[in-house]
Short mmCIF file of C-alpha atoms in Angstrom, two decimals:
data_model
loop_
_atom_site.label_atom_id
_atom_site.label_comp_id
_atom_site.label_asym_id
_atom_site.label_seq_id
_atom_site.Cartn_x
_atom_site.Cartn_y
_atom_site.Cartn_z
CA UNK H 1 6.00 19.25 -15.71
CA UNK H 2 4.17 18.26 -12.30
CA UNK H 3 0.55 17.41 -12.25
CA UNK H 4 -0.22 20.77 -9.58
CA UNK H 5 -2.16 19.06 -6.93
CA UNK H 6 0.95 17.57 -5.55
CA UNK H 7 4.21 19.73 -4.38
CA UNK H 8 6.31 19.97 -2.18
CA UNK H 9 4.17 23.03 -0.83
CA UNK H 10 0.57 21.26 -1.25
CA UNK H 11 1.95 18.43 0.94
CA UNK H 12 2.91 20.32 3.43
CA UNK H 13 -0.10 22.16 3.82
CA UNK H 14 -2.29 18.50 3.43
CA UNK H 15 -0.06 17.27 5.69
CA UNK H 16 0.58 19.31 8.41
CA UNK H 17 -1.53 16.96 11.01
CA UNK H 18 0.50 14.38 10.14
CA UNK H 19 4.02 16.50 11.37
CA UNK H 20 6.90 14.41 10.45
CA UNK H 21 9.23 15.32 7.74
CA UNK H 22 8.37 15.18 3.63
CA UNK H 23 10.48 14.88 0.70
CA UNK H 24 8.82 15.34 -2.73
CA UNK H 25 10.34 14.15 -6.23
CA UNK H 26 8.84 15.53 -9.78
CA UNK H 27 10.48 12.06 -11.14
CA UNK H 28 12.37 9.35 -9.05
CA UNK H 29 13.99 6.31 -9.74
CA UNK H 30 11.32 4.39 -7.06
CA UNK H 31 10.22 6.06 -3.66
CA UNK H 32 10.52 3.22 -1.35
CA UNK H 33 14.17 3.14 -2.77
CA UNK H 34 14.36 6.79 -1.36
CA UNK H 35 12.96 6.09 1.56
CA UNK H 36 15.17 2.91 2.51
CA UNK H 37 18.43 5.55 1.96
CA UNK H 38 16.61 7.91 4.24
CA UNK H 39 15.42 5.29 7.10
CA UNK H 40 18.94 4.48 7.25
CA UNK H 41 20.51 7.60 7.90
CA UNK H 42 18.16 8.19 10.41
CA UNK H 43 14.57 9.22 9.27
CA UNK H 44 12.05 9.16 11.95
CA UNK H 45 9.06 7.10 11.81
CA UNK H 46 6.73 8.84 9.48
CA UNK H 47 8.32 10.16 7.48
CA UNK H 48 7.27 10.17 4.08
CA UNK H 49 8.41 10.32 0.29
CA UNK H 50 6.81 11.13 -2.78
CA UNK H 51 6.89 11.36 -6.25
CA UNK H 52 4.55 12.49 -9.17
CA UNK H 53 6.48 9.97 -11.20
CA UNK H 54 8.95 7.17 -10.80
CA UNK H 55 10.65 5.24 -13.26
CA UNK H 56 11.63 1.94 -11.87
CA UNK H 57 8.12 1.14 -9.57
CA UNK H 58 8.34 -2.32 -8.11
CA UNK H 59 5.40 -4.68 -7.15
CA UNK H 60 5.83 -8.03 -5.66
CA UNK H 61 8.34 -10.47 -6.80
CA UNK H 62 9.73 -9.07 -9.99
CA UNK H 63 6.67 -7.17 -10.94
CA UNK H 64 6.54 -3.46 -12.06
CA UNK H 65 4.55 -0.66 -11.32
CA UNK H 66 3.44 0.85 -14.55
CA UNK H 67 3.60 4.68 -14.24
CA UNK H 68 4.04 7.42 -16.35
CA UNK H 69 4.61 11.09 -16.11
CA UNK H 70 1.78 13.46 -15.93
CA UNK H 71 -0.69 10.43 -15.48
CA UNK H 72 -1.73 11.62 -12.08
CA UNK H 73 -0.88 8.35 -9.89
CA UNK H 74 -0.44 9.16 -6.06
CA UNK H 75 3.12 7.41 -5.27
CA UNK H 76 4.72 7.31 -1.83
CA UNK H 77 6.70 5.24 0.61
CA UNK H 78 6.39 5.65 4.87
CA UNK H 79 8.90 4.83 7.27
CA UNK H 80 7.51 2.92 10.34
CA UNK H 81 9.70 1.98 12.95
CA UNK H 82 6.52 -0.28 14.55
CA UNK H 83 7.59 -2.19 18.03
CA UNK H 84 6.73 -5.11 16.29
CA UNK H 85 8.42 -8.37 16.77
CA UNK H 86 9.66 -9.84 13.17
CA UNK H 87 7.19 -12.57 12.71
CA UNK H 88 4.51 -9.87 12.80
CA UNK H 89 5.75 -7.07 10.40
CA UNK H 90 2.99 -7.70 7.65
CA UNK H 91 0.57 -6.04 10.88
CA UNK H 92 2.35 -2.80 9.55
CA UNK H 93 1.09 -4.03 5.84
CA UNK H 94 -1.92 -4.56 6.74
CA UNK H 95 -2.89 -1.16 8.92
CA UNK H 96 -1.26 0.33 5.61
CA UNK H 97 -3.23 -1.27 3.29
CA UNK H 98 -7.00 -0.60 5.24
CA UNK H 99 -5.87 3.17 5.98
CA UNK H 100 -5.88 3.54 2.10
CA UNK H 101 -8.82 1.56 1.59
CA UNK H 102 -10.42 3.53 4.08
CA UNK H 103 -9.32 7.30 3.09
CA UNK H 104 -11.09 6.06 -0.72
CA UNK H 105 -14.09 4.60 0.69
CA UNK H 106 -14.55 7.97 2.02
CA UNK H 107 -13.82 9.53 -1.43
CA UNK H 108 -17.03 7.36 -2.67
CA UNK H 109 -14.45 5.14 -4.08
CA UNK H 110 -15.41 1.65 -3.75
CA UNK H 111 -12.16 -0.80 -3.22
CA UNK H 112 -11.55 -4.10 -1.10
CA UNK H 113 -8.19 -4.97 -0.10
CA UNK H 114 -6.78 -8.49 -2.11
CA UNK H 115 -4.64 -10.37 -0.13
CA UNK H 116 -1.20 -9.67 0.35
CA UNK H 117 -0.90 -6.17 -1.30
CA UNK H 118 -3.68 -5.29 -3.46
CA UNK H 119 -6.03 -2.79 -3.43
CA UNK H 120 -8.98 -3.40 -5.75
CA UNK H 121 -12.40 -2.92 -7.11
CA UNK H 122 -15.06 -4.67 -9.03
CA UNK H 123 -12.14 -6.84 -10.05
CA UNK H 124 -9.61 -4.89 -11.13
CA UNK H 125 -6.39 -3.82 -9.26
CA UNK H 126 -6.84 0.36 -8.44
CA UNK H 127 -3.10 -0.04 -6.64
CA UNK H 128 -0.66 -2.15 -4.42
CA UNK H 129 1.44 -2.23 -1.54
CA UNK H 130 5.15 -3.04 -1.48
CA UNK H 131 6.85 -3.28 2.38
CA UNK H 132 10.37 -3.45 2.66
CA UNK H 133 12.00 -4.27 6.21
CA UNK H 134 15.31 -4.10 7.97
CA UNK H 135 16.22 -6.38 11.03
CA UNK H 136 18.78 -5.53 12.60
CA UNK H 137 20.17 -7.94 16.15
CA UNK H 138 16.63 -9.81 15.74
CA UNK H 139 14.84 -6.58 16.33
CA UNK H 140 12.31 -4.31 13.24
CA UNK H 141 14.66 -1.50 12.54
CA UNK H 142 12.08 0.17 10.05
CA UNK H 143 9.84 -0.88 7.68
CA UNK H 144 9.31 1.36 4.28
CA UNK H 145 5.32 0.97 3.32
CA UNK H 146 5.44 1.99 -0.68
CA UNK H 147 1.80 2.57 -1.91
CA UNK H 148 0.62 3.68 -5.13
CA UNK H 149 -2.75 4.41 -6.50
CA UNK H 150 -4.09 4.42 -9.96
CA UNK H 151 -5.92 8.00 -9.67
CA UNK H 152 -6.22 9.53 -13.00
CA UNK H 153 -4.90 7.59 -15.82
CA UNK H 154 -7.74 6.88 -18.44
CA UNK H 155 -8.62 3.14 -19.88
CA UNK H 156 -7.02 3.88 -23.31
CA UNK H 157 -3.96 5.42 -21.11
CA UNK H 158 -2.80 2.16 -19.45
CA UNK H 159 -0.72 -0.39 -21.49
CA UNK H 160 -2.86 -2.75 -23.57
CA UNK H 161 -1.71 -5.69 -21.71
CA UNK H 162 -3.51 -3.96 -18.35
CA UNK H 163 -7.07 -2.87 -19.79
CA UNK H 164 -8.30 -5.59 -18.52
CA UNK H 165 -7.42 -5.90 -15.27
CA UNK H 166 -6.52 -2.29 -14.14
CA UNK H 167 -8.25 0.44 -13.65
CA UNK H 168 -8.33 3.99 -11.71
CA UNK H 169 -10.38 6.73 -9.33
CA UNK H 170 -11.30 8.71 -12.52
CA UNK H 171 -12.20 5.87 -14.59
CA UNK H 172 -14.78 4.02 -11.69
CA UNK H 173 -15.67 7.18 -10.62
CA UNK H 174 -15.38 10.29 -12.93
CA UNK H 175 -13.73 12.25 -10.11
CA UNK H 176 -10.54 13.96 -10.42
CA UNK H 177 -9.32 13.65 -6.74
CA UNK H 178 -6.93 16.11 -5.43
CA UNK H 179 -3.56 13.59 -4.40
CA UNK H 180 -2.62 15.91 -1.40
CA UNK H 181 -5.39 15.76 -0.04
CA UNK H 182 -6.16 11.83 -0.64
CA UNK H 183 -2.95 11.26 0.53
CA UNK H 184 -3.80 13.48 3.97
CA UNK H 185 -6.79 11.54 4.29
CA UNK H 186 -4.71 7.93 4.42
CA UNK H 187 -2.14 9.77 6.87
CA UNK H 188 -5.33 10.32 9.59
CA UNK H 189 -6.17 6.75 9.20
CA UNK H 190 -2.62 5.43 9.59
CA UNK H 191 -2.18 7.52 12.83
CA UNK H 192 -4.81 5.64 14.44
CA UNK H 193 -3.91 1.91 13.28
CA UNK H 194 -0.27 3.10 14.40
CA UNK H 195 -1.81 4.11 17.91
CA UNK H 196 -3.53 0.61 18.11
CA UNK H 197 -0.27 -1.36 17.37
CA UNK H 198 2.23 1.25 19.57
CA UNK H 199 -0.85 -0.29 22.64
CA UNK H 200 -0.42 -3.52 21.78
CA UNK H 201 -3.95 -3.62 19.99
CA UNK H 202 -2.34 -5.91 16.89
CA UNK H 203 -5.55 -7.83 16.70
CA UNK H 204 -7.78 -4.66 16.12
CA UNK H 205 -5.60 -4.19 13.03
CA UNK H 206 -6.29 -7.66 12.20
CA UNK H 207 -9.58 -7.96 12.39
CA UNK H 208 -10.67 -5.14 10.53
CA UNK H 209 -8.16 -6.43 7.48
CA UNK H 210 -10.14 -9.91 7.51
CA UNK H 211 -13.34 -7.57 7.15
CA UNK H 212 -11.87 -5.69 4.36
CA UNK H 213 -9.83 -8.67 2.68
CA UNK H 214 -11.72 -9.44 -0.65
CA UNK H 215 -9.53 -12.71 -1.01
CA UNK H 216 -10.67 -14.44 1.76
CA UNK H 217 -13.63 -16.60 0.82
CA UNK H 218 -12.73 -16.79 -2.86
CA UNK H 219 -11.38 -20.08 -4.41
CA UNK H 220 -7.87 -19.90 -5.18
CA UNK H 221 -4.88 -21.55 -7.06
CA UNK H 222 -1.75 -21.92 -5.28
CA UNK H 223 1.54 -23.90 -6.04
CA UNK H 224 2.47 -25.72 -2.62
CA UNK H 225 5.20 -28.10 -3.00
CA UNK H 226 5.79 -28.13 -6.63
CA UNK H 227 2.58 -28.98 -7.49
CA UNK H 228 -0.84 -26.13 -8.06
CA UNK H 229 -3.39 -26.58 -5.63
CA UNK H 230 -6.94 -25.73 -5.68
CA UNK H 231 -8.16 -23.98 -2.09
CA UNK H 232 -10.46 -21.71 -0.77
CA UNK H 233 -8.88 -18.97 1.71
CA UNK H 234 -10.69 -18.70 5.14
CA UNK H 235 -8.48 -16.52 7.36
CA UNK H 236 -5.52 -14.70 7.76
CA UNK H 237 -3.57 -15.39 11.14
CA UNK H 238 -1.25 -13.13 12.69
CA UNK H 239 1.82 -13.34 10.80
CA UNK H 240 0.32 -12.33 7.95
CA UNK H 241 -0.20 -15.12 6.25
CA UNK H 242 -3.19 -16.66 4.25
CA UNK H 243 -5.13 -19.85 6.08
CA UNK H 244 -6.63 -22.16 3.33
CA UNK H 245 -9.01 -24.75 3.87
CA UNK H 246 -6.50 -27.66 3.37
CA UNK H 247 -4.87 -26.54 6.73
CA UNK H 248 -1.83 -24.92 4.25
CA UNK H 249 -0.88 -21.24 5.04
CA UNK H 250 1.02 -19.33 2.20
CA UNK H 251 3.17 -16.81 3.81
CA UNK H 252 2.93 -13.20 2.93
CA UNK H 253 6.53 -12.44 2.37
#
């Protein structure tokens, strides 16, 4: 059984700004998988997929994405088809990434964004990102931008393993947000950061994700070369990727 704030119907009446296509799933398998099937038969940028529940959630490398029916999480994946050269795909990341921050700032929910796909507060990870692009003849032919966000699941709720380190909207904030509409809020966000890369206005985008990026700043681990190196992040350049002060630059694919 759904969680009711989300539908098929409620996202098309939260939605209805946003006016590109929507597919809804009670329970998938993992909606950025969805959306890469739909991108290639054609789906138009913006169009969007979500699910109250998916079973096989990925996160970067070979993490998962804990989730569990009825637990209120807002999943979904966006197709972009961005004229972005390759090199500079994570720009579509990022303007991802700071229209969610942005959409739960305005829900009084505090969050910074943790370099390359996190999206966090007072330490603990409230979602993540996971992009997923296809080049075709050196050319973006879409990239899929999967988000999902930790909004109602309780402390005891998560696995033990994550009480430490995750955490939700309802458990910083004792609000029960409404996912259509959070998820309508992000939309009106991402319209705009779209309309500053379609004009060429990449470094607006990349500016305000250096404001917003919590990582940068912060003393850091990193293996570089077979070896773990201890570095302090101070930028993040155009591609994407994070400058540290040894000169080194991890990439953010």
């Amino acid at each position: 059984m759904t969680v009711y704030d989300i539908s098929q119907e409620a996202l098309e009446m939260a939605t209805w700004r946003w006016a590109k296509p929507v597919k809804f799933y009670e329970v998938t398998d993992s909606t950025n998988d969805r959306a890469v099937e739909w991108a290639r038969a054609g789906a138009k940028s913006g169009s969007l997929v979500v699910a109250d529940h998916q079973t096989e959630g990925r996160g970067r490398g070979d993490r998962t994405w804990f989730s569990q029916p009825n637990l209120g999480s807002l999943l979904f994946s966006v197709i972009l088809r961005p004229k972005l050269p390759p090199e500079q795909i994570s720009i579509a990341t990022m303007a991802m990434g700071i229209s969610t921050s942005l959409a739960l700032a305005e829900r009084r929910q505090a969050n910074k964004l943790k370099w390359p796909n996190d999206i966090v507060t007072r330490g603990r990870k409230l979602g993540g990102m996971l992009s997923e692009t296809e080049i075709q003849d050196g050319k973006v032919n879409f990239v899929v931008c999967g988000v999902g966000i930790n909004m109602r699941i309780t402390r005891d709720q998560f696995p033990k393993e994550l009480q430490a380190t995750a955490t939700s909207c309802v458990v910083e904030t004792g609000r029960s947000y409404d996912r259509a509409e959070v998820l309508a809020g992000i939309l009106i966000h991402l319209d705009s950061a779209l309309k500053d890369i379609a004009a060429g206005r990449t470094g607006i985008i990349l500016n305000r994700y250096r404001q917003m990026c919590d990582t940068i700043g912060k003393a850091i681990s990193v293996r570089i070369g077979g070896k773990v190196v201890k570095a302090t992040a101070v930028d993040v350049d155009e591609r994407g990727g994070l400058v540290l002060d040894t000169g080194d630059v991890i990439p953010a694919g």
